[in-house]
Amino acid sequence: MAVHDECKLKFLELKAKRTFRYIIFKIEEIQKEVIVEKVGEPTQSHEDFAAALPAAECRYAVFDYDFVTQENCQKSRIFFIAWSPDTAKVRNKMIYASSKDRFKRELDGIQVELQATDPTEMDLDVFKSRAN
């Protein structure tokens, strides 16, 4: 599975400049390559991100999660989310599962990985508990 250059460039922008809150990636089956499907503005929230994921198709996503530690320090973590809803087709799930590790290696700087099959597995509480 090839990875379009734009995927790496957008990820570097998110990581270095905080230009985006999230990036959603899609596998384009005809070209057999991962492409950027959607980016979220820095002002967008976790709810906007969750709403942007399709209900019945798999996706990869990165989310820049900002939080405040118990010591009152402002921090952020970059989450990699493998979105694989139960309602997705088996073939779709298999394609995403088999190319996930290779794609993730292309994005240098991911700090936390989440595997989600429904929205509750990646709600804000899950992000909070995994960020520290």
JSON list of C-alpha atoms in Angstrom, two decimals:
[
{"chain": "A", "resi": 1, "resn": "MET", "atom": "CA", "xyz": [0.00, 0.00, 0.00]},
{"chain": "A", "resi": 2, "resn": "ALA", "atom": "CA", "xyz": [1.56, 3.29, -1.09]},
{"chain": "A", "resi": 3, "resn": "VAL", "atom": "CA", "xyz": [1.31, 6.46, 1.00]},
{"chain": "A", "resi": 4, "resn": "HIS", "atom": "CA", "xyz": [0.65, 9.72, -0.81]},
{"chain": "A", "resi": 5, "resn": "ASP", "atom": "CA", "xyz": [3.24, 12.43, -0.04]},
{"chain": "A", "resi": 6, "resn": "GLU", "atom": "CA", "xyz": [0.47, 14.77, 1.11]},
{"chain": "A", "resi": 7, "resn": "CYS", "atom": "CA", "xyz": [-0.19, 12.43, 4.08]},
{"chain": "A", "resi": 8, "resn": "LYS", "atom": "CA", "xyz": [3.33, 12.94, 5.41]},
{"chain": "A", "resi": 9, "resn": "LEU", "atom": "CA", "xyz": [3.36, 16.67, 4.66]},
{"chain": "A", "resi": 10, "resn": "LYS", "atom": "CA", "xyz": [0.04, 17.33, 6.43]},
{"chain": "A", "resi": 11, "resn": "PHE", "atom": "CA", "xyz": [1.18, 15.24, 9.40]},
{"chain": "A", "resi": 12, "resn": "LEU", "atom": "CA", "xyz": [4.42, 17.22, 9.66]},
{"chain": "A", "resi": 13, "resn": "GLU", "atom": "CA", "xyz": [2.39, 20.46, 9.62]},
{"chain": "A", "resi": 14, "resn": "LEU", "atom": "CA", "xyz": [0.17, 19.16, 12.42]},
{"chain": "A", "resi": 15, "resn": "LYS", "atom": "CA", "xyz": [3.19, 18.02, 14.43]},
{"chain": "A", "resi": 16, "resn": "ALA", "atom": "CA", "xyz": [5.44, 21.05, 13.95]},
{"chain": "A", "resi": 17, "resn": "LYS", "atom": "CA", "xyz": [3.11, 23.98, 13.43]},
{"chain": "A", "resi": 18, "resn": "ARG", "atom": "CA", "xyz": [-0.16, 22.77, 14.97]},
{"chain": "A", "resi": 19, "resn": "THR", "atom": "CA", "xyz": [-1.94, 23.85, 11.76]},
{"chain": "A", "resi": 20, "resn": "PHE", "atom": "CA", "xyz": [-4.64, 21.20, 12.18]},
{"chain": "A", "resi": 21, "resn": "ARG", "atom": "CA", "xyz": [-6.56, 19.61, 15.06]},
{"chain": "A", "resi": 22, "resn": "TYR", "atom": "CA", "xyz": [-6.95, 16.33, 13.19]},
{"chain": "A", "resi": 23, "resn": "ILE", "atom": "CA", "xyz": [-6.32, 14.59, 9.87]},
{"chain": "A", "resi": 24, "resn": "ILE", "atom": "CA", "xyz": [-8.44, 11.75, 8.51]},
{"chain": "A", "resi": 25, "resn": "PHE", "atom": "CA", "xyz": [-6.80, 9.38, 6.04]},
{"chain": "A", "resi": 26, "resn": "LYS", "atom": "CA", "xyz": [-8.57, 7.10, 3.58]},
{"chain": "A", "resi": 27, "resn": "ILE", "atom": "CA", "xyz": [-7.30, 4.15, 1.55]},
{"chain": "A", "resi": 28, "resn": "GLU", "atom": "CA", "xyz": [-8.00, 4.77, -2.12]},
{"chain": "A", "resi": 29, "resn": "GLU", "atom": "CA", "xyz": [-8.45, 1.17, -3.30]},
{"chain": "A", "resi": 30, "resn": "ILE", "atom": "CA", "xyz": [-8.13, 1.82, -7.04]},
{"chain": "A", "resi": 31, "resn": "GLN", "atom": "CA", "xyz": [-4.72, 3.50, -6.72]},
{"chain": "A", "resi": 32, "resn": "LYS", "atom": "CA", "xyz": [-3.84, 1.32, -3.71]},
{"chain": "A", "resi": 33, "resn": "GLU", "atom": "CA", "xyz": [-2.66, 4.31, -1.75]},
{"chain": "A", "resi": 34, "resn": "VAL", "atom": "CA", "xyz": [-3.44, 6.16, 1.47]},
{"chain": "A", "resi": 35, "resn": "ILE", "atom": "CA", "xyz": [-4.65, 9.74, 0.88]},
{"chain": "A", "resi": 36, "resn": "VAL", "atom": "CA", "xyz": [-5.74, 12.68, 3.05]},
{"chain": "A", "resi": 37, "resn": "GLU", "atom": "CA", "xyz": [-9.53, 12.74, 3.17]},
{"chain": "A", "resi": 38, "resn": "LYS", "atom": "CA", "xyz": [-10.16, 15.62, 5.56]},
{"chain": "A", "resi": 39, "resn": "VAL", "atom": "CA", "xyz": [-8.34, 18.01, 7.89]},
{"chain": "A", "resi": 40, "resn": "GLY", "atom": "CA", "xyz": [-9.76, 19.78, 10.91]},
{"chain": "A", "resi": 41, "resn": "GLU", "atom": "CA", "xyz": [-9.00, 23.39, 11.79]},
{"chain": "A", "resi": 42, "resn": "PRO", "atom": "CA", "xyz": [-7.14, 24.01, 15.09]},
{"chain": "A", "resi": 43, "resn": "THR", "atom": "CA", "xyz": [-10.35, 25.49, 16.54]},
{"chain": "A", "resi": 44, "resn": "GLN", "atom": "CA", "xyz": [-12.32, 22.29, 15.97]},
{"chain": "A", "resi": 45, "resn": "SER", "atom": "CA", "xyz": [-13.17, 20.02, 18.89]},
{"chain": "A", "resi": 46, "resn": "HIS", "atom": "CA", "xyz": [-13.08, 16.33, 19.65]},
{"chain": "A", "resi": 47, "resn": "GLU", "atom": "CA", "xyz": [-16.82, 16.20, 18.81]},
{"chain": "A", "resi": 48, "resn": "ASP", "atom": "CA", "xyz": [-16.14, 17.66, 15.34]},
{"chain": "A", "resi": 49, "resn": "PHE", "atom": "CA", "xyz": [-13.47, 15.00, 14.85]},
{"chain": "A", "resi": 50, "resn": "ALA", "atom": "CA", "xyz": [-15.76, 12.13, 15.93]},
{"chain": "A", "resi": 51, "resn": "ALA", "atom": "CA", "xyz": [-18.54, 13.44, 13.67]},
{"chain": "A", "resi": 52, "resn": "ALA", "atom": "CA", "xyz": [-16.15, 13.56, 10.68]},
{"chain": "A", "resi": 53, "resn": "LEU", "atom": "CA", "xyz": [-15.48, 9.81, 10.79]},
{"chain": "A", "resi": 54, "resn": "PRO", "atom": "CA", "xyz": [-17.80, 7.74, 8.58]},
{"chain": "A", "resi": 55, "resn": "ALA", "atom": "CA", "xyz": [-20.22, 5.45, 10.43]},
{"chain": "A", "resi": 56, "resn": "ALA", "atom": "CA", "xyz": [-19.75, 2.40, 8.20]},
{"chain": "A", "resi": 57, "resn": "GLU", "atom": "CA", "xyz": [-16.23, 2.69, 6.74]},
{"chain": "A", "resi": 58, "resn": "CYS", "atom": "CA", "xyz": [-12.75, 2.30, 8.17]},
{"chain": "A", "resi": 59, "resn": "ARG", "atom": "CA", "xyz": [-10.28, 5.18, 8.36]},
{"chain": "A", "resi": 60, "resn": "TYR", "atom": "CA", "xyz": [-6.95, 6.13, 9.89]},
{"chain": "A", "resi": 61, "resn": "ALA", "atom": "CA", "xyz": [-6.76, 9.41, 11.75]},
{"chain": "A", "resi": 62, "resn": "VAL", "atom": "CA", "xyz": [-4.42, 11.50, 13.83]},
{"chain": "A", "resi": 63, "resn": "PHE", "atom": "CA", "xyz": [-5.72, 13.83, 16.51]},
{"chain": "A", "resi": 64, "resn": "ASP", "atom": "CA", "xyz": [-3.75, 16.51, 18.35]},
{"chain": "A", "resi": 65, "resn": "TYR", "atom": "CA", "xyz": [-5.08, 16.30, 21.89]},
{"chain": "A", "resi": 66, "resn": "ASP", "atom": "CA", "xyz": [-4.38, 19.23, 24.24]},
{"chain": "A", "resi": 67, "resn": "PHE", "atom": "CA", "xyz": [-4.66, 18.75, 27.99]},
{"chain": "A", "resi": 68, "resn": "VAL", "atom": "CA", "xyz": [-3.51, 20.17, 31.33]},
{"chain": "A", "resi": 69, "resn": "THR", "atom": "CA", "xyz": [-1.54, 17.93, 33.70]},
{"chain": "A", "resi": 70, "resn": "GLN", "atom": "CA", "xyz": [-2.11, 17.68, 37.45]},
{"chain": "A", "resi": 71, "resn": "GLU", "atom": "CA", "xyz": [0.89, 20.01, 37.82]},
{"chain": "A", "resi": 72, "resn": "ASN", "atom": "CA", "xyz": [-1.06, 22.55, 35.72]},
{"chain": "A", "resi": 73, "resn": "CYS", "atom": "CA", "xyz": [1.20, 22.21, 32.67]},
{"chain": "A", "resi": 74, "resn": "GLN", "atom": "CA", "xyz": [-0.25, 22.60, 29.17]},
{"chain": "A", "resi": 75, "resn": "LYS", "atom": "CA", "xyz": [0.64, 19.54, 27.10]},
{"chain": "A", "resi": 76, "resn": "SER", "atom": "CA", "xyz": [-0.43, 17.81, 23.94]},
{"chain": "A", "resi": 77, "resn": "ARG", "atom": "CA", "xyz": [-0.28, 14.27, 22.59]},
{"chain": "A", "resi": 78, "resn": "ILE", "atom": "CA", "xyz": [-0.63, 13.09, 19.03]},
{"chain": "A", "resi": 79, "resn": "PHE", "atom": "CA", "xyz": [-3.01, 10.14, 18.85]},
{"chain": "A", "resi": 80, "resn": "PHE", "atom": "CA", "xyz": [-3.17, 7.69, 15.98]},
{"chain": "A", "resi": 81, "resn": "ILE", "atom": "CA", "xyz": [-6.66, 6.22, 15.65]},
{"chain": "A", "resi": 82, "resn": "ALA", "atom": "CA", "xyz": [-7.43, 3.11, 13.65]},
{"chain": "A", "resi": 83, "resn": "TRP", "atom": "CA", "xyz": [-11.18, 3.53, 13.09]},
{"chain": "A", "resi": 84, "resn": "SER", "atom": "CA", "xyz": [-12.80, 0.21, 12.20]},
{"chain": "A", "resi": 85, "resn": "PRO", "atom": "CA", "xyz": [-16.54, 0.32, 12.96]},
{"chain": "A", "resi": 86, "resn": "ASP", "atom": "CA", "xyz": [-18.44, -2.93, 13.42]},
{"chain": "A", "resi": 87, "resn": "THR", "atom": "CA", "xyz": [-20.73, -1.90, 10.55]},
{"chain": "A", "resi": 88, "resn": "ALA", "atom": "CA", "xyz": [-17.85, -1.72, 8.02]},
{"chain": "A", "resi": 89, "resn": "LYS", "atom": "CA", "xyz": [-17.55, -4.43, 5.38]},
{"chain": "A", "resi": 90, "resn": "VAL", "atom": "CA", "xyz": [-15.17, -7.28, 6.19]},
{"chain": "A", "resi": 91, "resn": "ARG", "atom": "CA", "xyz": [-13.00, -6.56, 3.14]},
{"chain": "A", "resi": 92, "resn": "ASN", "atom": "CA", "xyz": [-12.70, -2.90, 4.20]},
{"chain": "A", "resi": 93, "resn": "LYS", "atom": "CA", "xyz": [-11.62, -3.92, 7.71]},
{"chain": "A", "resi": 94, "resn": "MET", "atom": "CA", "xyz": [-9.06, -6.39, 6.36]},
{"chain": "A", "resi": 95, "resn": "ILE", "atom": "CA", "xyz": [-7.45, -3.84, 4.02]},
{"chain": "A", "resi": 96, "resn": "TYR", "atom": "CA", "xyz": [-7.10, -1.29, 6.82]},
{"chain": "A", "resi": 97, "resn": "ALA", "atom": "CA", "xyz": [-5.87, -3.83, 9.38]},
{"chain": "A", "resi": 98, "resn": "SER", "atom": "CA", "xyz": [-3.24, -5.27, 7.05]},
{"chain": "A", "resi": 99, "resn": "SER", "atom": "CA", "xyz": [-1.74, -1.90, 6.06]},
{"chain": "A", "resi": 100, "resn": "LYS", "atom": "CA", "xyz": [-1.99, -0.09, 9.43]},
{"chain": "A", "resi": 101, "resn": "ASP", "atom": "CA", "xyz": [1.53, -0.77, 10.73]},
{"chain": "A", "resi": 102, "resn": "ARG", "atom": "CA", "xyz": [3.20, 0.19, 7.47]},
{"chain": "A", "resi": 103, "resn": "PHE", "atom": "CA", "xyz": [1.21, 3.43, 7.28]},
{"chain": "A", "resi": 104, "resn": "LYS", "atom": "CA", "xyz": [1.86, 4.27, 10.93]},
{"chain": "A", "resi": 105, "resn": "ARG", "atom": "CA", "xyz": [5.62, 3.93, 10.39]},
{"chain": "A", "resi": 106, "resn": "GLU", "atom": "CA", "xyz": [5.40, 6.70, 7.77]},
{"chain": "A", "resi": 107, "resn": "LEU", "atom": "CA", "xyz": [4.11, 9.14, 10.40]},
{"chain": "A", "resi": 108, "resn": "ASP", "atom": "CA", "xyz": [7.03, 9.80, 12.71]},
{"chain": "A", "resi": 109, "resn": "GLY", "atom": "CA", "xyz": [5.94, 11.32, 16.02]},
{"chain": "A", "resi": 110, "resn": "ILE", "atom": "CA", "xyz": [2.82, 9.42, 17.00]},
{"chain": "A", "resi": 111, "resn": "GLN", "atom": "CA", "xyz": [2.66, 9.14, 20.77]},
{"chain": "A", "resi": 112, "resn": "VAL", "atom": "CA", "xyz": [-0.49, 7.12, 21.52]},
{"chain": "A", "resi": 113, "resn": "GLU", "atom": "CA", "xyz": [-2.38, 4.57, 19.43]},
{"chain": "A", "resi": 114, "resn": "LEU", "atom": "CA", "xyz": [-6.09, 3.81, 19.74]},
{"chain": "A", "resi": 115, "resn": "GLN", "atom": "CA", "xyz": [-8.08, 1.07, 18.04]},
{"chain": "A", "resi": 116, "resn": "ALA", "atom": "CA", "xyz": [-11.77, 1.99, 17.91]},
{"chain": "A", "resi": 117, "resn": "THR", "atom": "CA", "xyz": [-14.75, 0.02, 16.65]},
{"chain": "A", "resi": 118, "resn": "ASP", "atom": "CA", "xyz": [-17.42, 2.41, 17.93]},
{"chain": "A", "resi": 119, "resn": "PRO", "atom": "CA", "xyz": [-17.45, 6.07, 19.08]},
{"chain": "A", "resi": 120, "resn": "THR", "atom": "CA", "xyz": [-17.36, 5.20, 22.80]},
{"chain": "A", "resi": 121, "resn": "GLU", "atom": "CA", "xyz": [-13.90, 3.63, 22.36]},
{"chain": "A", "resi": 122, "resn": "MET", "atom": "CA", "xyz": [-12.45, 7.01, 21.42]},
{"chain": "A", "resi": 123, "resn": "ASP", "atom": "CA", "xyz": [-14.49, 9.47, 23.44]},
{"chain": "A", "resi": 124, "resn": "LEU", "atom": "CA", "xyz": [-12.83, 12.27, 25.38]},
{"chain": "A", "resi": 125, "resn": "ASP", "atom": "CA", "xyz": [-12.49, 10.18, 28.56]},
{"chain": "A", "resi": 126, "resn": "VAL", "atom": "CA", "xyz": [-10.45, 7.59, 26.66]},
{"chain": "A", "resi": 127, "resn": "PHE", "atom": "CA", "xyz": [-8.14, 10.33, 25.36]},
{"chain": "A", "resi": 128, "resn": "LYS", "atom": "CA", "xyz": [-7.77, 11.76, 28.89]},
{"chain": "A", "resi": 129, "resn": "SER", "atom": "CA", "xyz": [-6.90, 8.39, 30.40]},
{"chain": "A", "resi": 130, "resn": "ARG", "atom": "CA", "xyz": [-4.38, 7.50, 27.67]},
{"chain": "A", "resi": 131, "resn": "ALA", "atom": "CA", "xyz": [-2.69, 10.93, 27.43]},
{"chain": "A", "resi": 132, "resn": "ASN", "atom": "CA", "xyz": [-0.68, 10.78, 30.65]}
]
